[in-house]
XYZ file of C-alpha atoms in Angstrom:
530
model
C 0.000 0.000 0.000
C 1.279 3.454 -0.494
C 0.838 6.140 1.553
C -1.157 9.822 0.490
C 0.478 12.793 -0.479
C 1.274 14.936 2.391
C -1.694 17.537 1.143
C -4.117 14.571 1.193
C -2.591 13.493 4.318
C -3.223 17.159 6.073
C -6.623 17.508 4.791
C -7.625 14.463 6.096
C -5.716 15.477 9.338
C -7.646 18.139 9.491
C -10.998 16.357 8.767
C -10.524 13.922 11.639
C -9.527 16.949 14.158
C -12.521 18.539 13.248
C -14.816 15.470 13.679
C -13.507 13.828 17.025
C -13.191 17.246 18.471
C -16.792 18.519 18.014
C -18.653 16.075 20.256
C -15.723 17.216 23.153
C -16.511 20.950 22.001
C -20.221 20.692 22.647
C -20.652 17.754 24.938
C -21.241 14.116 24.558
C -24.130 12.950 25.745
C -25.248 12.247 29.175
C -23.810 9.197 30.591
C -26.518 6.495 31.113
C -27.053 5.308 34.382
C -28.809 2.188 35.549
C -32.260 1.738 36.322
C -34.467 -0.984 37.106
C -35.231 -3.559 34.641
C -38.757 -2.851 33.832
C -40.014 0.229 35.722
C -42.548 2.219 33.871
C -41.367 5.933 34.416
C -44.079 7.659 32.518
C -47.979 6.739 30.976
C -49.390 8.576 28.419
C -52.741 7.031 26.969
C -51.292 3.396 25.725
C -47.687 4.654 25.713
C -45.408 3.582 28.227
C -41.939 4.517 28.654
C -39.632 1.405 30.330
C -35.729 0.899 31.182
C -35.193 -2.779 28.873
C -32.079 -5.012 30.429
C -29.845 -5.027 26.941
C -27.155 -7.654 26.798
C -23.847 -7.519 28.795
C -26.122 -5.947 31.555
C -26.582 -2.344 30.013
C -30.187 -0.641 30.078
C -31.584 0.612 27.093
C -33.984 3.425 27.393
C -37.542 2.280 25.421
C -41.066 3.039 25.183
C -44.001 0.370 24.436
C -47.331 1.267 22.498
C -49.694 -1.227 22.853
C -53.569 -1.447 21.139
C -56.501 0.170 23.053
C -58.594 -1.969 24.433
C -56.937 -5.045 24.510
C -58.916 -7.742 26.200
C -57.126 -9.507 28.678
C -55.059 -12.371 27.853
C -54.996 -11.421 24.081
C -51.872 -11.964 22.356
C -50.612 -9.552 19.390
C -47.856 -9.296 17.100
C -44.940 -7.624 17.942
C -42.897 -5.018 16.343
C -39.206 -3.494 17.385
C -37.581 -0.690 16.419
C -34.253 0.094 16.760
C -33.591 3.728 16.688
C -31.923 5.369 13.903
C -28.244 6.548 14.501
C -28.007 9.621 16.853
C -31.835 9.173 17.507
C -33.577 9.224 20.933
C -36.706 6.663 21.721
C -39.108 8.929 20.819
C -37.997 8.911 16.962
C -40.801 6.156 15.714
C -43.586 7.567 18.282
C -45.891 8.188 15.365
C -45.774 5.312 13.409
C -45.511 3.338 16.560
C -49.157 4.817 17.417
C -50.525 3.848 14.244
C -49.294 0.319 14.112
C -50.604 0.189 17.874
C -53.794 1.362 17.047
C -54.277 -1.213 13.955
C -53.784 -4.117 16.824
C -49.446 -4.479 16.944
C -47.418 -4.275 20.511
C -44.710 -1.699 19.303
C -41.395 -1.380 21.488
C -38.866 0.925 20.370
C -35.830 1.643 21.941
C -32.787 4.104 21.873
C -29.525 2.113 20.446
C -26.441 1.259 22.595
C -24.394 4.140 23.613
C -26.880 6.802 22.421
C -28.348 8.785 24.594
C -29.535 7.458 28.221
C -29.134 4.263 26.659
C -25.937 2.273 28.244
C -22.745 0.558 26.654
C -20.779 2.416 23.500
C -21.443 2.705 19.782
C -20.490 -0.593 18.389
C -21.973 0.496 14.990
C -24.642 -2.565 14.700
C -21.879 -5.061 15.746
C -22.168 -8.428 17.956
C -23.447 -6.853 21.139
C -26.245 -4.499 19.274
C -27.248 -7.812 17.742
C -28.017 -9.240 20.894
C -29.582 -6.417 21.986
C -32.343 -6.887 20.000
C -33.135 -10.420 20.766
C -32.656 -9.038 24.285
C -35.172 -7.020 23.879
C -37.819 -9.410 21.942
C -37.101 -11.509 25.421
C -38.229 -8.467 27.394
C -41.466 -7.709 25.537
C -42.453 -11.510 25.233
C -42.410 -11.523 29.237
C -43.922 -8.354 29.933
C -46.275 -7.568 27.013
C -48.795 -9.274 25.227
C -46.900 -9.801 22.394
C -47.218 -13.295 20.506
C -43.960 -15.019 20.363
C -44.909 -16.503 16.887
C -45.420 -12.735 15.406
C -42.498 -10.859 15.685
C -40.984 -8.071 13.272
C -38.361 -5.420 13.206
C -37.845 -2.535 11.674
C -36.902 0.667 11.490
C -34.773 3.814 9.144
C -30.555 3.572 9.069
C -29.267 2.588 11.965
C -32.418 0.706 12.688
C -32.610 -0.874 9.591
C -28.991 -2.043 9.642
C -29.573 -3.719 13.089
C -32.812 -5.125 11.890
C -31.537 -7.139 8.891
C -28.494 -8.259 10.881
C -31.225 -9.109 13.908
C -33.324 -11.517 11.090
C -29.741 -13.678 10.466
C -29.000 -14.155 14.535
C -32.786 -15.104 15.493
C -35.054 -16.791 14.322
C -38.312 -15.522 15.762
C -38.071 -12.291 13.585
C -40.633 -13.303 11.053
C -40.655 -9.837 9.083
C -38.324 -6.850 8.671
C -38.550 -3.406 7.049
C -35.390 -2.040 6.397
C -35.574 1.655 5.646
C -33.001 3.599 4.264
C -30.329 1.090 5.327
C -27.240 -1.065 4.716
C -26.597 -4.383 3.407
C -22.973 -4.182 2.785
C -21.075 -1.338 4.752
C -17.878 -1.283 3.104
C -19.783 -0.617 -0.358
C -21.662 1.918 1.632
C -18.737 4.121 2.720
C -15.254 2.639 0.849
C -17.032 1.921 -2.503
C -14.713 2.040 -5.499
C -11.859 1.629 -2.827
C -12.725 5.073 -1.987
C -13.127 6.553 1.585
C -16.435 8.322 1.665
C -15.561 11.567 2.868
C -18.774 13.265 4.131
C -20.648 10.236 4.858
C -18.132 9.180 7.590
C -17.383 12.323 9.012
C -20.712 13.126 9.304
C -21.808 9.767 11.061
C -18.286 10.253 13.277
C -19.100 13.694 14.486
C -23.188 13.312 14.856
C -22.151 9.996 17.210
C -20.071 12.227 19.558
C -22.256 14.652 20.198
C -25.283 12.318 20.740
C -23.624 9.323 22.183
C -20.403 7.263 23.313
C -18.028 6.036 20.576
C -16.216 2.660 21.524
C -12.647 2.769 21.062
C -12.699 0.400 18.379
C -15.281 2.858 16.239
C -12.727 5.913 17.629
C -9.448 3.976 16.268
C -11.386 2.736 12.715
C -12.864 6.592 12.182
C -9.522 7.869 12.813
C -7.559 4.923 10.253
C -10.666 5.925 7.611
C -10.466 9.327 7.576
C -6.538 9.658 8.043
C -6.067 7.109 4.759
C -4.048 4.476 6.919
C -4.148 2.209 4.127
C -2.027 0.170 5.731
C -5.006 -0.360 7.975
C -7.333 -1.498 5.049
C -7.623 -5.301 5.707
C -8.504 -4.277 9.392
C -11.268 -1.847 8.059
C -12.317 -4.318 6.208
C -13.224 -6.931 8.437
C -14.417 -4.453 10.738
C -17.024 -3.625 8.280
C -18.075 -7.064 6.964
C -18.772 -8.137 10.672
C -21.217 -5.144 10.409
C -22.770 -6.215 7.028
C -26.054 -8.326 6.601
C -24.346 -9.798 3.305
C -21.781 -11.417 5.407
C -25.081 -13.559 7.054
C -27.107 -14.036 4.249
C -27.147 -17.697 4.562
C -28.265 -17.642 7.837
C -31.080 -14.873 7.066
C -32.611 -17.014 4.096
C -32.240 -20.198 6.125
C -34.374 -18.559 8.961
C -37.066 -17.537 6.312
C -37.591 -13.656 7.753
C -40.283 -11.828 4.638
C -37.822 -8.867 3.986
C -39.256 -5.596 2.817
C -35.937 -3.270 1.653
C -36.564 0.966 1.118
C -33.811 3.219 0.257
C -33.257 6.648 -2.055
C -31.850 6.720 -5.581
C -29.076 9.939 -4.220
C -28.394 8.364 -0.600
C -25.231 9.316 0.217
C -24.740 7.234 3.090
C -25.898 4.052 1.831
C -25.872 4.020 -2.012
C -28.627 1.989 -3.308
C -26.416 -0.424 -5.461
C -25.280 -2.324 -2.723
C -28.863 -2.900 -1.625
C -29.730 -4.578 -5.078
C -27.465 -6.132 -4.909
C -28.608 -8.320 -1.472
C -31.927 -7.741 -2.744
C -31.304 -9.980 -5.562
C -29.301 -13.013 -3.304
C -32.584 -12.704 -0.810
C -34.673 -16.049 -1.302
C -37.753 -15.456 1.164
C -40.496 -12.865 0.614
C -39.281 -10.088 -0.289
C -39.771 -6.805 -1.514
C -37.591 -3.660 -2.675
C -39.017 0.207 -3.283
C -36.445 2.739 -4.354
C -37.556 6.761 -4.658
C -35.928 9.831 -5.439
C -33.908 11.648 -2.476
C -30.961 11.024 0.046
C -30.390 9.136 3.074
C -33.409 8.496 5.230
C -35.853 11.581 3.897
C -38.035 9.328 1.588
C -39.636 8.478 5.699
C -38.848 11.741 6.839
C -42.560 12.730 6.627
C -43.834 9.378 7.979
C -41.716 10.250 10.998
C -43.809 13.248 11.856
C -46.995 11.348 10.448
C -47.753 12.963 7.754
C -49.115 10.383 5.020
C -45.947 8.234 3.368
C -45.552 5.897 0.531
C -42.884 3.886 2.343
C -44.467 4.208 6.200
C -47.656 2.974 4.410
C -46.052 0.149 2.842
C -43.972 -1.058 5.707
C -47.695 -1.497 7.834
C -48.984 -3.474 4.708
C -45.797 -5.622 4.674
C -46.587 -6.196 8.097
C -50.389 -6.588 8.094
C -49.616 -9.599 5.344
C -46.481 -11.291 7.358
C -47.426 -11.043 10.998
C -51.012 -10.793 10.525
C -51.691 -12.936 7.592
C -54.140 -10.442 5.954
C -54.298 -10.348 2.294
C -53.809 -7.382 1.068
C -52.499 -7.904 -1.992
C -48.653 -6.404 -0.985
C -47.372 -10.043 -2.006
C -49.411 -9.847 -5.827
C -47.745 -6.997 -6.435
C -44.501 -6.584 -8.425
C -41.904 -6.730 -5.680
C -39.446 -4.240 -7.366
C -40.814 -0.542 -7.155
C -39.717 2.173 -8.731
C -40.228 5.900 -8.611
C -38.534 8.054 -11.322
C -36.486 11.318 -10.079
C -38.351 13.103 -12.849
C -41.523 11.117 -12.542
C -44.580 10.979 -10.043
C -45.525 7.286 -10.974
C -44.107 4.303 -9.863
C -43.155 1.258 -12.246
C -43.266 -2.639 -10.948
C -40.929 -5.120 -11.890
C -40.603 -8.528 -10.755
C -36.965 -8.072 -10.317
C -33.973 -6.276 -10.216
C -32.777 -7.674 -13.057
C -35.512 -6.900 -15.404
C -34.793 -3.079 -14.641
C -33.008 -0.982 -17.565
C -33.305 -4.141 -19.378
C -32.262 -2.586 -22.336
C -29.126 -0.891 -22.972
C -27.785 2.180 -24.462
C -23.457 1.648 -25.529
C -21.679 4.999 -25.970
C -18.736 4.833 -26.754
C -15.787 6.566 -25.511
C -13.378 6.965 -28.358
C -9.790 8.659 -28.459
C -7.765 9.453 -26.084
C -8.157 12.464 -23.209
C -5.576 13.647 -20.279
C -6.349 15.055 -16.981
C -3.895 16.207 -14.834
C -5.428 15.711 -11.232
C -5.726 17.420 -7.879
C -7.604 20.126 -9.244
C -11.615 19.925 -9.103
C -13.475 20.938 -12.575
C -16.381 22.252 -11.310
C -18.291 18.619 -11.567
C -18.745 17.184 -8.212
C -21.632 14.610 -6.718
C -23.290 18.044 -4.669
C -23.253 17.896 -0.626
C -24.419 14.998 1.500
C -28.025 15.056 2.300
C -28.709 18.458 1.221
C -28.146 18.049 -2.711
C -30.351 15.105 -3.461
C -32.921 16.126 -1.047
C -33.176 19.150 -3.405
C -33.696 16.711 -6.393
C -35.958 14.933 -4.446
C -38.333 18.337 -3.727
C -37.831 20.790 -5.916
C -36.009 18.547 -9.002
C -33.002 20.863 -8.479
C -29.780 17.827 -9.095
C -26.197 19.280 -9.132
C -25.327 20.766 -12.142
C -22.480 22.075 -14.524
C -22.362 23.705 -17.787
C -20.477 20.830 -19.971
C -19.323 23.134 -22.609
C -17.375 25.482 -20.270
C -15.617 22.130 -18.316
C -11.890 22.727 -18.231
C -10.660 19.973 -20.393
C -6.952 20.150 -18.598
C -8.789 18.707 -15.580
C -12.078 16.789 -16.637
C -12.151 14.088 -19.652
C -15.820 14.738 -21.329
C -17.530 12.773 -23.908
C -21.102 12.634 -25.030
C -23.764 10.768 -27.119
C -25.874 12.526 -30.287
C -28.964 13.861 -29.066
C -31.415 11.589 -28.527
C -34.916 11.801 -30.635
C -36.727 10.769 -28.069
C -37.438 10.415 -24.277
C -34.162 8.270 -22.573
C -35.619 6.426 -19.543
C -32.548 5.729 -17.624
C -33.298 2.474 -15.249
C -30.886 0.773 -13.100
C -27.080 0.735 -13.247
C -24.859 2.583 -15.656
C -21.536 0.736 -16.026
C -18.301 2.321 -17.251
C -15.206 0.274 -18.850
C -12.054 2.119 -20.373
C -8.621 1.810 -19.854
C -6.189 3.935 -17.940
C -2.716 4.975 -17.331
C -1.221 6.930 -14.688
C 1.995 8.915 -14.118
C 1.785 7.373 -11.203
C 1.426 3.859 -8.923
C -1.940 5.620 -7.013
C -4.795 7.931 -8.012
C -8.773 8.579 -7.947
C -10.577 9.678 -10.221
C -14.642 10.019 -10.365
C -17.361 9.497 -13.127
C -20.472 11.571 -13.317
C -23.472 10.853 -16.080
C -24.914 14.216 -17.192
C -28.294 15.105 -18.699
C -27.153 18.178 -20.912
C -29.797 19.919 -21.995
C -29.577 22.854 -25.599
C -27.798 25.066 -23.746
C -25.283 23.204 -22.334
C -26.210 22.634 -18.768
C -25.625 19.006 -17.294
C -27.849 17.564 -14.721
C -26.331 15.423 -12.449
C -27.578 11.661 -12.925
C -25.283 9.587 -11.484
C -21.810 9.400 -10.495
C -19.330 7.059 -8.798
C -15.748 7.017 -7.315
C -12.203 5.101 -8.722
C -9.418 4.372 -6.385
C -6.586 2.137 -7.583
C -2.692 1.527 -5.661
C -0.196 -0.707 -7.038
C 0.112 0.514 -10.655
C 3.335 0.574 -13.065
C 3.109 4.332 -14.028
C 2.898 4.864 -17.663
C 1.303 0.837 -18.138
C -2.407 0.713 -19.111
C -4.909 -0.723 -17.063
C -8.788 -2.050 -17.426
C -11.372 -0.417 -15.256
C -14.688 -1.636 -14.760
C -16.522 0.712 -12.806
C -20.383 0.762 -11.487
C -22.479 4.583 -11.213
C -24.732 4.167 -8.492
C -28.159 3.208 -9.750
C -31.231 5.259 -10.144
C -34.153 5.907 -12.253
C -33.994 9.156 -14.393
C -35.567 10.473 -17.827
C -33.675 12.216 -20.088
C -36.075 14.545 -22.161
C -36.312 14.443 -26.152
C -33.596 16.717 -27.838
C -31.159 16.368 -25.047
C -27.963 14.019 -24.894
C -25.799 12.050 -22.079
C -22.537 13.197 -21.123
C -19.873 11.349 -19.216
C -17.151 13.262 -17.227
C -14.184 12.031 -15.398
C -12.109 14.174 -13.253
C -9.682 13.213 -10.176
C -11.482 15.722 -6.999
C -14.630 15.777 -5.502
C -15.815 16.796 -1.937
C -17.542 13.938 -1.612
C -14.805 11.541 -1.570
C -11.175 11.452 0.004
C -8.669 11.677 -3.332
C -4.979 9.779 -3.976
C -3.754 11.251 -6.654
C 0.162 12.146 -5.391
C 1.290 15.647 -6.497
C 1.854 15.969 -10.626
C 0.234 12.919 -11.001
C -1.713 12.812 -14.798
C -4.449 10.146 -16.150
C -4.956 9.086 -19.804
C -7.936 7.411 -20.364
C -7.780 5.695 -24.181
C -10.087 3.234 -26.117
C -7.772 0.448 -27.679
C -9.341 -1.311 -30.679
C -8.878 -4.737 -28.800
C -10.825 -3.357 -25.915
C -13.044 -0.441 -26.723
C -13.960 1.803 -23.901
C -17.514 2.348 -23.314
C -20.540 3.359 -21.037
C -23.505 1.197 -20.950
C -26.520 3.148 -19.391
C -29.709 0.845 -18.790
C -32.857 1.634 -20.248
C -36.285 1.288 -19.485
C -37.772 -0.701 -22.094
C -40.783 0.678 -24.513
């Protein structure tokens, strides 16, 4: 492994100063002190708030909804709900009330070291696991949920712990996992490439709301400081974290699995959740929309009608309840354009963007790198929740894109309507002045005038390479649904910075990117079929 250039090295310095020091700056949160087990502290209606024994003896701070009414000695299914990272108990109140008032026992609880809950961030690892099972064993002896009906849920964090939860025990029956992860080192080191924003914001936001173990401390710091050295480490750090690593185990205990996540999530791109999708072999169901991590159930959250909150009752309803409802009839792929208001059914991932539009990428362009272009992936959360509400994507005017520092090429215009489904997948062959470098690949929707719309985009990192010998690259843009209008063409750009992502591209360093005639470089963008 090589090490960064000493700029890369001080920015990232810099990066991680910032992020470990702000939770000391404004205060971590209150330590959590013991309570008794199952104390009811405070009744509102059919909400109760408890203190839940998690495992290694910690308490987890949780509240309990459970249906008016109820005649005694009823049994009901259960739902859980982890909390969502940085979130307090009371995140899932409203949803929790409407599940409780359509017959479910709800418990929700505040995650391990967030909060008043006890223990440390472990970032969904073994003892969060248990936790949940710990808590199933909690409401099973002191609600009247059914042991036979039990589901999890919940957004991020939540959802993370919930899938994980369905491959260590077997009496989760159904799961809705919101805005989530399957794999976390795709999440956050796809394309080899440290996820700048992403981690630093998830670093900082767990300081100030909770208490980082010293493993997460010691992993943030080796991420964001480009220890490469430390790579294997990080690595199996975040496949012990990663519901792909128990996939066996979560078909073999049958769990119906109901998967939501955002076309521009910056956290957790959504390729990576096809991806399980696709290995799943229960029930299952997968709903991708426009916007960025966790706001497609942002409104749900402060119930306000929601596509995915009213989903994730129906999956529910049909899995713990039995009813039919037709949620199982239904194509289990769902689809909601960026530039559309319907959604589209498939009956599986791989019948989306069927069809497939090759542009090719001839000749041969230079870039020299360490010097941004102007194109860039936008700012997490904010950018693609301003797709997502007022269809405002990052943007660039193509024509006016230094060529010195960004590679552009771009297809004829099209005649008619484009409708971009699925993944977008990028081979051409590269050589570098030097061993290391980054560079990233953004799919434009350029318009008459010149002015690209960000569609996708997706980071390169490579280490090891002879300078000045040509490589292969095959390279995946994250995935999403978008439709490019009649009279307007695709562009593809390559350049070597973007704020998004943590660069290696030493000083002077300079990428070719060719198209020899035994291997012709080329971007294949899925299409919708007619």
């Amino acid at each position: 492994m090589v090490r960064p250039k000493p700029a890369l090295r001080t920015t990232a310095s810099i990066t991680t100063a910032a992020v470990l020091l702000a939770g000391a700056a404004l205060g971590a949160a209150p330590a959590a002190t013991a309570a008794p087990a199952a104390a009811a502290s405070t009744t509102a209606g059919d909400l109760t708030f408890h203190d839940i024994p998690g495992s290694g003896g910690i308490t987890l701070k949780g509240n309990v909804f459970t249906p008016a009414g109820a005649a005694a000695g009823a049994k009901h299914p259960l739902i859980v709900f982890p909390t969502s990272w940085a979130m307090p108990q009371i995140e899932y109140l409203a949803q929790a009330q409407k599940l409780a008032d359509s017959g479910y026992v709800v418990v929700s609880y505040t995650s391990r070291g967030f909060w008043l809950s006890g223990g440390e961030i472990e970032v969904a690892g073994p003892p969060d696991i248990a936790d949940a099972s710990a808590v199933i064993d909690w409401a099973l002896e002191h609600t009247s949920a059914d042991p036979d009906r039990i589901g999890m849920g919940g957004v991020s964090y939540g959802a993370g712990i919930s899938l994980l939860a369905a491959g260590h025990d077997p009496r989760v029956k159904a799961v809705a996992a919101l805005s989530g992860w399957a794999d976390l080192i795709d999440s956050i080191y796809s394309g080899r490439t440290q996820h700048l924003q992403a981690a630093a914001l998830l670093g900082g936001a767990g300081l100030v709301t909770g208490r980082p173990s010293d493993e997460l401390t010691q992993t943030l710091k080796d991420f964001l400081g480009s220890k490469l050295e430390k790579e294997p480490e990080m690595i199996a750090w975040g496949k012990k974290r990663s519901p792909a690593t128990y996939l066996d185990a979560i078909n073999a205990n049958g769990a119906a699995v109901m998967m939501g996540n955002a076309w521009g999530d910056t956290i957790f791109p959504p390729n990576q959740y096809a991806s399980f999708y696709d290995k799943l072999t229960g029930p299952k169901r997968l709903e991708f929309r426009p916007g960025d991590h966790a706001t497609a159930e942002l409104t749900g959250l402060f119930g306000l009608p929601n596509d995915t909150w009213t989903n994730t009752r129906r999956w529910f309803d049909r899995y713990l309840k039995g009813e039919r409802n037709g949620i199982d009839t239904e194509q289990p792929v769902q689809l909601k354009s960026r530039t559309d208001k319907g959604y589209e059914g498939y009956p599986d991932w791989k019948s989306v963007g069927a069809a497939q539009n090759r542009i090719p990428l001839d000749g041969t362009k230079k870039v020299w790198a360490n010097v941004d272009s102007g194109a860039n992936g936008g700012i997490t959360l904010l950018s693609n929740a301003l797709d997502q509400f007022l269809k405002l994507p990052p943007m660039v005017s193509v024509p006016l894109l230094p060529r010195t520092f960004a590679s552009v090429w771009q297809s004829e215009r099209y005649g008619t309507e484009q409708r971009v489904r699925g993944t977008s997948r990028l081979h051409t062959t590269v050589t570098s002045t030097k061993s290391s470098g980054t560079f990233v690949a953004y799919l434009y929707d350029v318009g008459p005038l010149g002015v690209g719309k960000l569609v996708s985009n997706a980071p390169y990192t490579f280490h090891g390479q002879t300078p000045g010998r040509p490589f292969p690259v095959d390279l995946e843009l994250y995935s999403t649904a978008y439709d490019v209008p009649a009279g307007h063409r695709l562009a593809l750009v390559i350049d070597t910075v973007d704020p998004l992502y943590i660069e290696h591209n030493p000083t002077g360093a300079q990428l070719t990117f060719s198209s020899p005639d035994t291997d012709p470089s080329h971007l294949s963008v899925p299409l919708r079929e007619k």
